[in-house]
Short mmCIF file of C-alpha atoms in Angstrom, two decimals:
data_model
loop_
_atom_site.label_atom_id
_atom_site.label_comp_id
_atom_site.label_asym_id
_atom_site.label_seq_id
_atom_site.Cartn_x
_atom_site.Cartn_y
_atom_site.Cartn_z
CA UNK F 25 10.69 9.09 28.21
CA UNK F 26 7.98 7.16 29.66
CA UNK F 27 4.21 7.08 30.72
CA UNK F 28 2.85 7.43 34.33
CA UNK F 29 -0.58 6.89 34.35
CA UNK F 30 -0.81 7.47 38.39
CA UNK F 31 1.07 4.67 40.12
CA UNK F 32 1.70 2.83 36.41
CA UNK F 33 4.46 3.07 34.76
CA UNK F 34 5.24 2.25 31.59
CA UNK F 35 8.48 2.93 29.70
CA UNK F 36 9.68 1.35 26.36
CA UNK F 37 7.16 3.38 24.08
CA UNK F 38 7.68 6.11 22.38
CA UNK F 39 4.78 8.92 21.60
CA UNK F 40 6.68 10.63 18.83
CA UNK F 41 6.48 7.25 16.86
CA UNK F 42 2.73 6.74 17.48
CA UNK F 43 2.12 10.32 16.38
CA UNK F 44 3.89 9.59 13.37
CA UNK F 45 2.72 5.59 12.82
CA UNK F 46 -1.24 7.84 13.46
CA UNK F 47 -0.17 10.40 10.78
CA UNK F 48 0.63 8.06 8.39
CA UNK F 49 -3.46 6.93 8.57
CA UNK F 50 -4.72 10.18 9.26
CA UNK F 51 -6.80 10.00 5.60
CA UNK F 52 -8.85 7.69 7.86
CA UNK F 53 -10.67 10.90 9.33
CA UNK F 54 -11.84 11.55 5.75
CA UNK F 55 -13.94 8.41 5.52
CA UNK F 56 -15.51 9.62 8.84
CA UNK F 57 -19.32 11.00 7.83
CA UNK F 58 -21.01 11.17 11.24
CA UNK F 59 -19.19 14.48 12.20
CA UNK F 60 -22.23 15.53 14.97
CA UNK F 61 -20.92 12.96 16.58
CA UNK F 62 -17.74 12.62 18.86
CA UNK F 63 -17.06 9.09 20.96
CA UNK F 64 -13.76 10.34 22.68
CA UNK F 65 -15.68 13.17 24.40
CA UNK F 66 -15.30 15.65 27.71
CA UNK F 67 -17.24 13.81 29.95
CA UNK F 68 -14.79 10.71 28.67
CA UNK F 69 -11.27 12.06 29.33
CA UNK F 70 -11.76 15.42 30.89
CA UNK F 71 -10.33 16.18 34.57
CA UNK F 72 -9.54 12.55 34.96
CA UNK F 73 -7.39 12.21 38.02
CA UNK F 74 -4.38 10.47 37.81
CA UNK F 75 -5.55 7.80 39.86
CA UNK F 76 -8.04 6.86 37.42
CA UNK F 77 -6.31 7.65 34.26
CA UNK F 78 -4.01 3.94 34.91
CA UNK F 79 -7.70 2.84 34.97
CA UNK F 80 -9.11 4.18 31.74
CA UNK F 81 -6.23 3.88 29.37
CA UNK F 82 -5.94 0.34 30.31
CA UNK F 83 -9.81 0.11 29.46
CA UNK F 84 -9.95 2.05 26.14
CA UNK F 85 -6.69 0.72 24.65
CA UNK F 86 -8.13 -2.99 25.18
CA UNK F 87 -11.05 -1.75 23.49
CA UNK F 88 -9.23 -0.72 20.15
CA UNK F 89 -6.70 -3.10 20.31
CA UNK F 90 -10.16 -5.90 20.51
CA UNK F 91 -12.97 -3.93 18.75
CA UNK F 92 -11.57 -0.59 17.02
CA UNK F 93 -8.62 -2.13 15.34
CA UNK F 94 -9.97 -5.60 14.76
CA UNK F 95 -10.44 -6.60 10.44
CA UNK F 96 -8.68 -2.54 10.20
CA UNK F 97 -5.84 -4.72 8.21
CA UNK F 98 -8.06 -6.28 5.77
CA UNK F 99 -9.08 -3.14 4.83
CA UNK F 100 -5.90 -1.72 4.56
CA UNK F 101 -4.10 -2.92 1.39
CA UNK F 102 -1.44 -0.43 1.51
CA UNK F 103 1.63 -2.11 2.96
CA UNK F 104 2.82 1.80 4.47
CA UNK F 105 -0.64 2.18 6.15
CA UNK F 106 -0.39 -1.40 7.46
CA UNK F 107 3.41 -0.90 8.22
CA UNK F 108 2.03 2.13 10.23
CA UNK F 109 -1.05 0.20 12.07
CA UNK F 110 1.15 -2.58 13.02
CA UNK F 111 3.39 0.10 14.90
CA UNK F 112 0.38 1.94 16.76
CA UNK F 113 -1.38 -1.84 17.62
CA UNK F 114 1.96 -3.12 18.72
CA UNK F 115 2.91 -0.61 20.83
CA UNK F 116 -0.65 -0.31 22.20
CA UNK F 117 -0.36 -3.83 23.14
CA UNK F 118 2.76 -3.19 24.97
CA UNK F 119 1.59 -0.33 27.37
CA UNK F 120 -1.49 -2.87 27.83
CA UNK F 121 0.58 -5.64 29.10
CA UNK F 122 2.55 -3.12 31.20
CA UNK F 123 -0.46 -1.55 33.11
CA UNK F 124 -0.99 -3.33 36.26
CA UNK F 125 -3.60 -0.78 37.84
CA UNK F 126 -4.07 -2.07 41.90
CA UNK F 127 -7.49 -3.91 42.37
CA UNK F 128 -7.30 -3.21 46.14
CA UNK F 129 -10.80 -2.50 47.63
CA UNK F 130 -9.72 1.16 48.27
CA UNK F 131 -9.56 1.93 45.09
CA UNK F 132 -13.21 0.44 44.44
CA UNK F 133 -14.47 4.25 44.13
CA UNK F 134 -11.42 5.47 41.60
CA UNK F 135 -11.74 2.75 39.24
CA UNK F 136 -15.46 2.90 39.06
CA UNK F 137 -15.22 6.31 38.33
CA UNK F 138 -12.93 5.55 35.62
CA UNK F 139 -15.41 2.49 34.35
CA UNK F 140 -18.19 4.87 33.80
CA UNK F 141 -15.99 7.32 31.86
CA UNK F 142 -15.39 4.31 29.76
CA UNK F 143 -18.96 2.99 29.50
CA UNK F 144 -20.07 6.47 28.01
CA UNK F 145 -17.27 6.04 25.49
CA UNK F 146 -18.33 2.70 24.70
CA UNK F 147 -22.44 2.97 24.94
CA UNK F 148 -21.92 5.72 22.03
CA UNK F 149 -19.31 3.20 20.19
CA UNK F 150 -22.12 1.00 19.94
CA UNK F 151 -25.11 3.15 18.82
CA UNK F 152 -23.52 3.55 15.49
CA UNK F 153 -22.97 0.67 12.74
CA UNK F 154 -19.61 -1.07 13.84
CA UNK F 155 -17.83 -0.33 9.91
CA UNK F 156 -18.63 3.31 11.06
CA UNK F 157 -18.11 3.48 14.46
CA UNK F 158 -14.72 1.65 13.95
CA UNK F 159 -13.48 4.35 11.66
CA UNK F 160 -14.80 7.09 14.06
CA UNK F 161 -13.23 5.65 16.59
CA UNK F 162 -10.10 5.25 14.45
CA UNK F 163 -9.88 8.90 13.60
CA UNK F 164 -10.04 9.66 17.52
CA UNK F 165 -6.62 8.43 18.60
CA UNK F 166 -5.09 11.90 18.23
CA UNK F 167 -7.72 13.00 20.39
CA UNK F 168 -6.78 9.68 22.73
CA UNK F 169 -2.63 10.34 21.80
CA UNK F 170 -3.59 14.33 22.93
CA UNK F 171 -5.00 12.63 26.31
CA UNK F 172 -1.90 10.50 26.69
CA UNK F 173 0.55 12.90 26.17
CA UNK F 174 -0.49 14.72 29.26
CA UNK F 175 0.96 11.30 31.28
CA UNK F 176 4.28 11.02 29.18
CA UNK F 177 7.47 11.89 30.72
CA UNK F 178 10.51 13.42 28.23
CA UNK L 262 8.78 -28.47 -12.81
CA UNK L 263 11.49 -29.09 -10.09
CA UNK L 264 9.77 -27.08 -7.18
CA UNK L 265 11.56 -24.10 -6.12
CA UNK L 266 12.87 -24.96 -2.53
CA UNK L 267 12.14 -22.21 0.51
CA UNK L 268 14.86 -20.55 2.17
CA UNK L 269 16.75 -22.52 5.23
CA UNK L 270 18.74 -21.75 8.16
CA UNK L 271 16.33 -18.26 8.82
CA UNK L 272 18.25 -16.43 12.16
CA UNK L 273 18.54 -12.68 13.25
CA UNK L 274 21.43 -10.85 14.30
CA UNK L 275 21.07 -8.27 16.24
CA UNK L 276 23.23 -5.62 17.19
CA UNK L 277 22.84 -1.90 19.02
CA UNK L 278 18.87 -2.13 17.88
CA UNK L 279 20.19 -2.58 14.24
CA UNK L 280 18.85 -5.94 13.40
CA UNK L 281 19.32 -8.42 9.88
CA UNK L 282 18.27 -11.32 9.23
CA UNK L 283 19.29 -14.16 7.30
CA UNK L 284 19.29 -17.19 5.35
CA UNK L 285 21.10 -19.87 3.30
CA UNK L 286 20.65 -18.63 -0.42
CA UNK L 287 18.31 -20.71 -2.97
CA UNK L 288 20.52 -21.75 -5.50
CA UNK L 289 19.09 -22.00 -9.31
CA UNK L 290 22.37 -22.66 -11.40
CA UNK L 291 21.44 -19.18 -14.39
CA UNK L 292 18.82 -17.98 -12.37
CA UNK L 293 19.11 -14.58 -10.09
CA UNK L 294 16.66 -15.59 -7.10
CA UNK L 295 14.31 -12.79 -5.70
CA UNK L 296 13.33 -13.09 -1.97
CA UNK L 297 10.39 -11.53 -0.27
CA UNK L 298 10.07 -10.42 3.36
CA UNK L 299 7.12 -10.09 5.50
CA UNK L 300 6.66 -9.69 9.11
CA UNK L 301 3.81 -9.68 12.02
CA UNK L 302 4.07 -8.62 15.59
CA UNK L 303 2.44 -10.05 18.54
CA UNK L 304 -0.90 -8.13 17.87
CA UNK L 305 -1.45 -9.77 14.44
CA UNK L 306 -0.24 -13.14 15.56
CA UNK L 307 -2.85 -13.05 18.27
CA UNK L 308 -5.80 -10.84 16.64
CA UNK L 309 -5.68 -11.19 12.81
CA UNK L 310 -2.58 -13.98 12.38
CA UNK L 311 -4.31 -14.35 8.71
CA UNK L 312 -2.10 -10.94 7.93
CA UNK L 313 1.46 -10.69 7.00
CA UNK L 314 3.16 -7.21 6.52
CA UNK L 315 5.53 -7.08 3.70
CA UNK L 316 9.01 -5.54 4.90
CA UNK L 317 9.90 -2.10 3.98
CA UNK L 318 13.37 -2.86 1.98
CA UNK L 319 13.07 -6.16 1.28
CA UNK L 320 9.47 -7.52 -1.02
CA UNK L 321 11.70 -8.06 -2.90
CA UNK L 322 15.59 -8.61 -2.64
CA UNK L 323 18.22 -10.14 -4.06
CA UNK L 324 20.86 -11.52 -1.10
CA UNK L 325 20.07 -13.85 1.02
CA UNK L 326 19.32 -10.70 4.10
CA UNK L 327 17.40 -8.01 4.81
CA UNK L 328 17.69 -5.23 7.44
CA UNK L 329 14.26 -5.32 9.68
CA UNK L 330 15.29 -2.46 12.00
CA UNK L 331 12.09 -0.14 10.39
CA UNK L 332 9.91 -2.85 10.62
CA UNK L 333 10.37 -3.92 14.44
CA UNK L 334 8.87 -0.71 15.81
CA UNK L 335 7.56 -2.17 19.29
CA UNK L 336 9.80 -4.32 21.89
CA UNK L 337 7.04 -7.26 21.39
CA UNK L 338 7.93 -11.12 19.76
CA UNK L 339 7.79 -10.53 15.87
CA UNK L 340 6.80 -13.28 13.68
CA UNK L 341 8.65 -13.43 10.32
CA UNK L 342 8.82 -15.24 7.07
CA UNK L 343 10.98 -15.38 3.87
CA UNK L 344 10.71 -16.99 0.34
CA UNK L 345 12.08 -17.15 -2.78
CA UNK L 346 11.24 -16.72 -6.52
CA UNK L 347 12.32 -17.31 -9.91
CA UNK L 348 10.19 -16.20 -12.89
CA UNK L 349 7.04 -17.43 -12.49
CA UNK L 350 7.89 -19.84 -9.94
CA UNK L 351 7.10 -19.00 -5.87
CA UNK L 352 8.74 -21.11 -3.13
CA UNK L 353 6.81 -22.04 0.25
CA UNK L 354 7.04 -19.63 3.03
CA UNK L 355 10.16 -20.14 5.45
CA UNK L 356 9.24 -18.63 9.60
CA UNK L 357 11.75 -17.71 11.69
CA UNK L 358 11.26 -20.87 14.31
CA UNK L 359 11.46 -18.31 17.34
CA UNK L 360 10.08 -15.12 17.28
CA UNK L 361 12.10 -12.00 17.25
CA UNK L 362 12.10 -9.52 19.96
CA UNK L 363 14.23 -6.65 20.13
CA UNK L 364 14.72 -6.60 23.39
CA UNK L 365 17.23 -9.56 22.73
CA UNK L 366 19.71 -6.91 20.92
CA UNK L 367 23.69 -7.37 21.65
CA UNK L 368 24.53 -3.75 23.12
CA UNK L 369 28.21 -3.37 22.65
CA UNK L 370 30.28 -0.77 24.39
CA UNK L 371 30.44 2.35 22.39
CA UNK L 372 32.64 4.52 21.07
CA UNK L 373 34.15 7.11 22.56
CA UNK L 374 36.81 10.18 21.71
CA UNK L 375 37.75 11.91 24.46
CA UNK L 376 40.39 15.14 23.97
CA UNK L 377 41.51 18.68 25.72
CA UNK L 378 40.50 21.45 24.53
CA UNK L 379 42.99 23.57 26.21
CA UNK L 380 41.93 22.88 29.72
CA UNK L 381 38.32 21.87 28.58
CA UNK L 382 37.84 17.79 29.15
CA UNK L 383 35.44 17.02 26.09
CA UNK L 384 33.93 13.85 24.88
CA UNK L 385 32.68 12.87 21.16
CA UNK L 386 30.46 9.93 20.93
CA UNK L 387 29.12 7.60 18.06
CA UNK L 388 26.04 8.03 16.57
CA UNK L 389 24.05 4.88 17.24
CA UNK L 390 20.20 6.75 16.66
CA UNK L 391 17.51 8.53 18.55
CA UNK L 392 17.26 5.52 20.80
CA UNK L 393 20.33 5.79 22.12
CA UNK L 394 21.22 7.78 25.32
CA UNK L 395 24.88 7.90 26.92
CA UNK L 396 25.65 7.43 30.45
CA UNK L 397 29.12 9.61 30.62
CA UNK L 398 31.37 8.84 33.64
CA UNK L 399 34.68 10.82 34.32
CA UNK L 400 37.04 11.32 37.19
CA UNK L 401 40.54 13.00 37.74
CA UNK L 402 43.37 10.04 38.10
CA UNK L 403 44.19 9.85 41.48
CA UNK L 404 43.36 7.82 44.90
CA UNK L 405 39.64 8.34 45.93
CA UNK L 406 38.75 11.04 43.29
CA UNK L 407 34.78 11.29 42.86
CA UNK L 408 33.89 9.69 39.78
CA UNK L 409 31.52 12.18 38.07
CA UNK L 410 28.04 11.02 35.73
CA UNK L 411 26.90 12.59 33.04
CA UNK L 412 23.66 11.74 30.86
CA UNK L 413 24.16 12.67 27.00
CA UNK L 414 21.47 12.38 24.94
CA UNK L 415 23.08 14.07 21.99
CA UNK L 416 25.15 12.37 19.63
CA UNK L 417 27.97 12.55 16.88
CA UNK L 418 28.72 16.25 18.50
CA UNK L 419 31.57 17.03 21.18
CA UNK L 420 30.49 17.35 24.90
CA UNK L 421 31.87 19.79 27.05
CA UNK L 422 32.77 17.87 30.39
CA UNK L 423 34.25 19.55 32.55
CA UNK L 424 37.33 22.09 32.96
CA UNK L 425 40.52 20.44 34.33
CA UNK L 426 43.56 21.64 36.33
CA UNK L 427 47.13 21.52 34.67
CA UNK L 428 49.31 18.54 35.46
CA UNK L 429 46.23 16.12 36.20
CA UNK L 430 45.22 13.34 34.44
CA UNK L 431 41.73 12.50 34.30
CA UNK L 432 39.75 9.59 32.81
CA UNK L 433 36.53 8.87 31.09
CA UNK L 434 34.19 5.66 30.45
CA UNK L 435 31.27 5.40 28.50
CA UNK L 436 27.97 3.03 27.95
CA UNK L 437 24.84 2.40 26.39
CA UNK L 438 21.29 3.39 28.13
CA UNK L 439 18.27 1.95 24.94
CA UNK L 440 14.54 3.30 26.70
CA UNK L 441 13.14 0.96 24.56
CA UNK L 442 14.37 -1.81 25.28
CA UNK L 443 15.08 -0.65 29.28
CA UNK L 444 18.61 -2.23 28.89
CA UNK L 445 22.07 -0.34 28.91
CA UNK L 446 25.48 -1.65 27.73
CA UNK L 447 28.65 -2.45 29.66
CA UNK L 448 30.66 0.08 30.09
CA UNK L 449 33.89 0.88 27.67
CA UNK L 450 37.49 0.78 28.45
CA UNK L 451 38.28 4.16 30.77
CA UNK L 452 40.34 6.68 28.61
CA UNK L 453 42.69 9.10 29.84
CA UNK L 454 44.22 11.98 28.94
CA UNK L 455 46.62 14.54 30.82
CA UNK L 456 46.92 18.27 30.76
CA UNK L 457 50.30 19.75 30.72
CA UNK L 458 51.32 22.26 33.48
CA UNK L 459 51.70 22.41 37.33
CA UNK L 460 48.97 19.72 39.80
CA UNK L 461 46.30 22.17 41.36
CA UNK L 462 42.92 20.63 43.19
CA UNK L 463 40.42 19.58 41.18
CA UNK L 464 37.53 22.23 40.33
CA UNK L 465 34.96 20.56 38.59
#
């Protein structure tokens, strides 16, 4: 079991025990009022080739591991829920540290590409209020562990 | 009040992704001493080091260890801290000096039954958890046989080999593959085991 993300490869995570560590804070979704809204959406993670997906993953993971998840614990007072976070941020910040996407010119095109996907991502992250774009962004990572699943190896 | 002294001596053992750790016990001559766990990995040592998370068997508990296997869930450095209490009285917080990382785990060589089921060479394994694959090698006992490989994912269930020919002895050696951790364990001592009956060539 392992990720490829185009040429990276990450092994030493696995998805079942995010799913489960994202289940765990799934009431999360509940506190989530702006439903017209959706961050995570087509034009962010649809057709993205694999070339680019090393790319983007690396970007938006570094985003909630900085902005999404930061202060999410002192919310949390429930030791399972923050057992649970602790789990997804960890092992967020291990694929991070593993993806080591090329920054040779040729790629200039791909991983632009892949930086605009991101901006539109994060340009509607930051029209909302950052308590309540946090938790909508929050309630996306099935919608981001949906997109990652499509790169994981059994 | 004499002030309740913190734990000493904190280590982890770690063994086949199974890891305890430990300390010298607090002793209060009367008194049963309570000991709380809590833990952080590298994200919340580097993003919100403010927060401790309390471990799952062990806020509280009474001897002087507690299993952390469900509480290291990532192969990243884990921060953790242990102290004692006594009625109303709290010792200071004891830290592991050197963070844990899983990825530090003793894999021993596992093991490993290996019969005949009439003719049928089959293998029965130890259950060591879902993290544990089994890299399954087996050849028939004689000059320049082909040693054969098998992956085995399953465990605590017998595993069909191969089918062997009467009068040949064949052997079998097993070890450890961990994804997690991207380490495997050396390999155990070979076993053999002979079938009765005239030597044919080998048809697995």
């Amino acid at each position: 079991q392992e990720f490829q993300f185009g040429p990276c490869r990450v092994e030493g995570v696995v998805l079942q025990e995010l799913w489960e560590a994202f289940s765990a804070m799934k009431d999360i979704q509940a506190k989530d009022n702006i439903t017209s809204v959706r961050l995570l959406r087509k034009e962010v993670l649809q057709n993205v080739s694999d070339a680019e997906s090393c790319y983007l993953i690396r970007a938006l993971l570094k985003f909630y591991l900085t902005t999404v998840f930061k202060n999410y614990l002192d919310k949390a007072a429930d030791s399972r829920i923050r057992k649970s976070f602790s789990t997804l941020a960890n092992n967020f910040f291990v694929i991070v540290s593993k993806l080591q996407p090329s920054q040779e010119n040729e790629m200039f095109s791909i991983s632009e590409s892949a930086r605009r996907r991101f901006l539109l991502f994060q340009r509607a992250f930051k029209q909302l209020d950052i308590q309540a774009a946090q938790t909508k962004a929050f309630g996306e990572v099935d919608i981001l562990l949906t997109w990652m699943e499509k790169f994981y190896q059994f | 009040v004499a002030i309740l002294p913190a734990p000493q001596n904190l280590s982890v053992q770690s063994t086949n992704m199974k890891h305890l750790l430990m300390w010298s016990p607090v002793i209060v001559p009367g008194e049963i001493i309570y000991y709380f766990v809590e833990y952080q990995g590298e994200y919340e040592s580097l993003y919100m080091s403010h927060i401790w998370i309390p471990s799952s068997w062990c806020s509280p508990t009474e001897g002087p260890e507690c299993d952390i296997t469900d509480d290291v869930t990532a192969t990243v450095p884990y921060n953790l801290r242990v102290r004692a209490t006594v009625g109303a009285q709290t010792s200071a917080w004891s830290t592991l000096q050197h963070p844990f990382n899983r990825n530090s785990t003793v894999l021993t060589p596992p093991v490993m039954e290996v019969t005949k089921d009439g003719f049928h060479l089959v293998i029965k394994l130890e259950d060591l958890g879902p993290q544990f694959e089994f890299l399954v090698a087996y050849w028939r006992r004689e000059p320049g046989a082909k040693e054969h490989v098998k992956v085995v994912k399953s465990r605590g269930i017998p595993v069909h080999l191969g089918t062997m020919e009467p009068g040949a002895a064949y052997c079998v050696k097993v070890r450890t593959f961990v994804k997690a951790i991207g380490r495997h364990s050396p390999f155990s001592q070979a076993e053999c085991v002979k079938v009765q009956g005239e030597t044919l060539p080998l048809t697995l």
